């Protein structure tokens, strides 16, 4: 399932994609704007593949690439990622995390990314979307709050947010 918003789309990152990258088969579309790509994090790719082999493909939960959408509607290079840590827990909650490459921060894309992640979770049957971020990360906190998530807890360095779907 792909979820499109303007100017980004969430593109599912599959276990087959991870295996391909771990085997060294990198397609130019795998690269991220600013030069970052999942190939820089082989331990995360390997853990994702192991989990998929053990538990099956987690779709619609799991990792997504955030890709720019051009004026022509075509997907461009990845500018970030989202991970949906599902399936839902006993409360129906699913935590998500997101990040964008430094080259695109400040362009307002995070709002679209959070909205798209919440939409995927809603469509997947989650009852609550949950996210955590560092207390010091004011831009991320503002994005989550503007998307309707409210603070439900905090530790010395983290704030937890939730929204009922």
Coordinates of C-alpha atoms in Angstrom, one line a residue:
X1 CA 0.0 0.0 0.0
X2 CA 1.3 3.4 -0.9
X3 CA 0.0 6.5 0.8
X4 CA 0.4 9.7 -1.1
X5 CA 0.3 13.2 0.2
X6 CA 1.7 16.3 -1.5
X7 CA 4.6 16.8 -1.7
X8 CA 5.7 13.4 -0.4
X9 CA 4.7 9.7 -0.6
X10 CA 5.3 6.9 1.9
X11 CA 6.7 4.0 -0.1
X12 CA 6.8 0.6 1.7
X13 CA 10.3 -0.7 2.2
X14 CA 10.0 -4.5 2.0
X15 CA 12.1 -7.4 3.3
X16 CA 13.1 -8.1 -0.4
X17 CA 14.4 -4.5 -0.7
X18 CA 16.5 -5.0 2.5
X19 CA 17.9 -8.3 1.3
X20 CA 18.7 -6.8 -2.1
X21 CA 20.6 -3.9 -0.4
X22 CA 22.4 -6.3 2.0
X23 CA 23.5 -8.3 -1.1
X24 CA 25.1 -5.1 -2.5
X25 CA 22.5 -4.6 -5.3
X26 CA 21.9 -0.9 -5.0
X27 CA 19.6 0.9 -7.5
X28 CA 20.0 4.6 -7.9
X29 CA 16.5 5.1 -6.6
X30 CA 17.7 3.6 -3.3
X31 CA 19.7 6.8 -2.6
X32 CA 18.4 9.5 -0.4
X33 CA 18.7 13.2 -1.0
X34 CA 21.7 14.4 0.8
X35 CA 23.5 11.1 0.2
X36 CA 22.1 9.1 3.1
X37 CA 20.7 5.7 2.4
X38 CA 19.8 2.5 4.3
X39 CA 23.0 1.0 3.0
X40 CA 24.7 3.0 5.7
X41 CA 22.9 1.0 8.3
X42 CA 23.5 -2.6 7.5
X43 CA 22.7 -3.7 11.1
X44 CA 19.2 -2.2 10.9
X45 CA 18.6 -3.9 7.5
X46 CA 19.8 -7.2 8.8
X47 CA 17.6 -7.1 11.9
X48 CA 14.6 -6.2 9.7
X49 CA 15.3 -9.2 7.4
X50 CA 15.7 -11.5 10.5
X51 CA 12.4 -10.3 12.0
X52 CA 10.6 -10.7 8.7
X53 CA 12.0 -14.3 8.3
X54 CA 11.0 -15.1 11.8
X55 CA 7.6 -13.4 11.9
X56 CA 6.7 -12.8 8.3
X57 CA 6.4 -9.5 6.4
X58 CA 5.1 -6.9 8.8
X59 CA 3.2 -4.9 6.2
X60 CA 1.4 -2.6 6.5
X61 CA 3.6 -2.1 9.5
X62 CA 7.4 -1.7 9.2
X63 CA 9.6 0.8 7.4
X64 CA 8.6 3.2 4.7
X65 CA 10.7 5.5 2.6
X66 CA 9.6 9.1 2.4
X67 CA 10.0 10.2 -1.2
X68 CA 9.5 13.6 -2.8
X69 CA 6.7 13.8 -5.3
X70 CA 7.6 15.9 -8.3
X71 CA 5.3 18.4 -10.1
X72 CA 4.6 15.6 -12.6
X73 CA 3.4 13.3 -9.8
X74 CA 6.4 11.0 -10.1
X75 CA 8.2 9.7 -7.0
X76 CA 11.7 11.1 -6.6
X77 CA 14.6 10.1 -4.3
X78 CA 14.0 9.3 -0.7
X79 CA 14.2 12.2 1.7
X80 CA 13.5 10.3 4.9
X81 CA 11.9 7.4 6.6
X82 CA 9.0 6.3 8.8
X83 CA 8.8 3.1 10.8
X84 CA 5.4 1.8 12.0
X85 CA 6.1 -0.5 15.0
X86 CA 3.1 -2.7 14.7
X87 CA 0.9 -4.7 15.0
X88 CA -1.3 -2.8 17.5
X89 CA -0.8 -3.6 21.2
X90 CA -3.6 -4.5 23.6
X91 CA -4.9 -0.9 23.6
X92 CA -4.8 -0.8 19.8
X93 CA -1.8 1.5 19.9
X94 CA 1.0 1.5 17.3
X95 CA 4.1 3.6 17.8
X96 CA 5.7 5.4 14.8
X97 CA 9.0 7.2 14.3
X98 CA 10.0 9.5 11.5
X99 CA 13.1 11.4 10.3
X100 CA 14.1 13.5 7.3
X101 CA 17.6 14.1 5.9
X102 CA 19.2 17.4 7.0
X103 CA 19.0 18.7 3.5
X104 CA 15.2 19.0 3.5
X105 CA 14.5 20.0 7.1
X106 CA 12.7 23.2 7.5
X107 CA 10.7 22.8 4.3
X108 CA 7.5 21.7 6.0
X109 CA 7.7 18.1 4.8
X110 CA 7.4 16.7 8.3
X111 CA 3.8 17.8 8.6
X112 CA 3.0 15.7 5.5
X113 CA 5.0 12.8 6.7
X114 CA 3.2 12.6 10.1
X115 CA -0.2 13.0 8.5
X116 CA 0.6 10.2 6.1
X117 CA 1.9 7.9 8.9
X118 CA -1.2 8.5 10.9
X119 CA -3.4 7.8 7.9
X120 CA -1.6 4.4 7.3
X121 CA -2.1 3.5 10.9
X122 CA -5.8 4.4 10.8
X123 CA -6.3 2.4 7.6
X124 CA -4.4 -0.6 9.2
X125 CA -6.9 -0.6 12.1
X126 CA -4.9 1.0 14.8
X127 CA -6.9 2.9 17.4
X128 CA -4.1 5.0 18.7
X129 CA -1.0 6.4 17.0
X130 CA 1.9 7.0 19.4
X131 CA 5.3 8.8 18.9
X132 CA 8.2 9.7 21.1
X133 CA 10.8 12.3 20.6
X134 CA 13.6 14.0 22.6
X135 CA 12.4 16.9 24.8
X136 CA 15.1 19.1 23.1
X137 CA 13.7 18.3 19.6
X138 CA 11.3 21.3 19.5
X139 CA 10.6 21.1 15.7
X140 CA 9.5 17.5 16.0
X141 CA 7.4 18.2 19.1
X142 CA 5.7 21.0 17.3
X143 CA 4.9 18.9 14.2
X144 CA 3.4 16.1 16.4
X145 CA 1.3 18.6 18.3
X146 CA 0.1 20.4 15.2
X147 CA -0.9 16.9 13.8
X148 CA -3.2 16.6 16.9
X149 CA -1.0 14.3 19.1
X150 CA -1.1 15.2 22.7
X151 CA 1.6 14.6 25.4
X152 CA 0.8 11.5 27.5
X153 CA 4.1 11.2 29.4
X154 CA 7.7 12.1 29.7
X155 CA 11.0 10.9 31.0
X156 CA 14.1 13.0 31.7
X157 CA 14.8 13.2 28.0
X158 CA 11.8 11.9 26.0
X159 CA 8.2 13.1 25.5
X160 CA 5.5 10.6 24.5
X161 CA 2.6 11.7 22.3
X162 CA -0.6 10.0 21.3
X163 CA -3.7 10.6 19.1
X164 CA -6.9 8.5 19.0
X165 CA -7.7 7.5 15.4

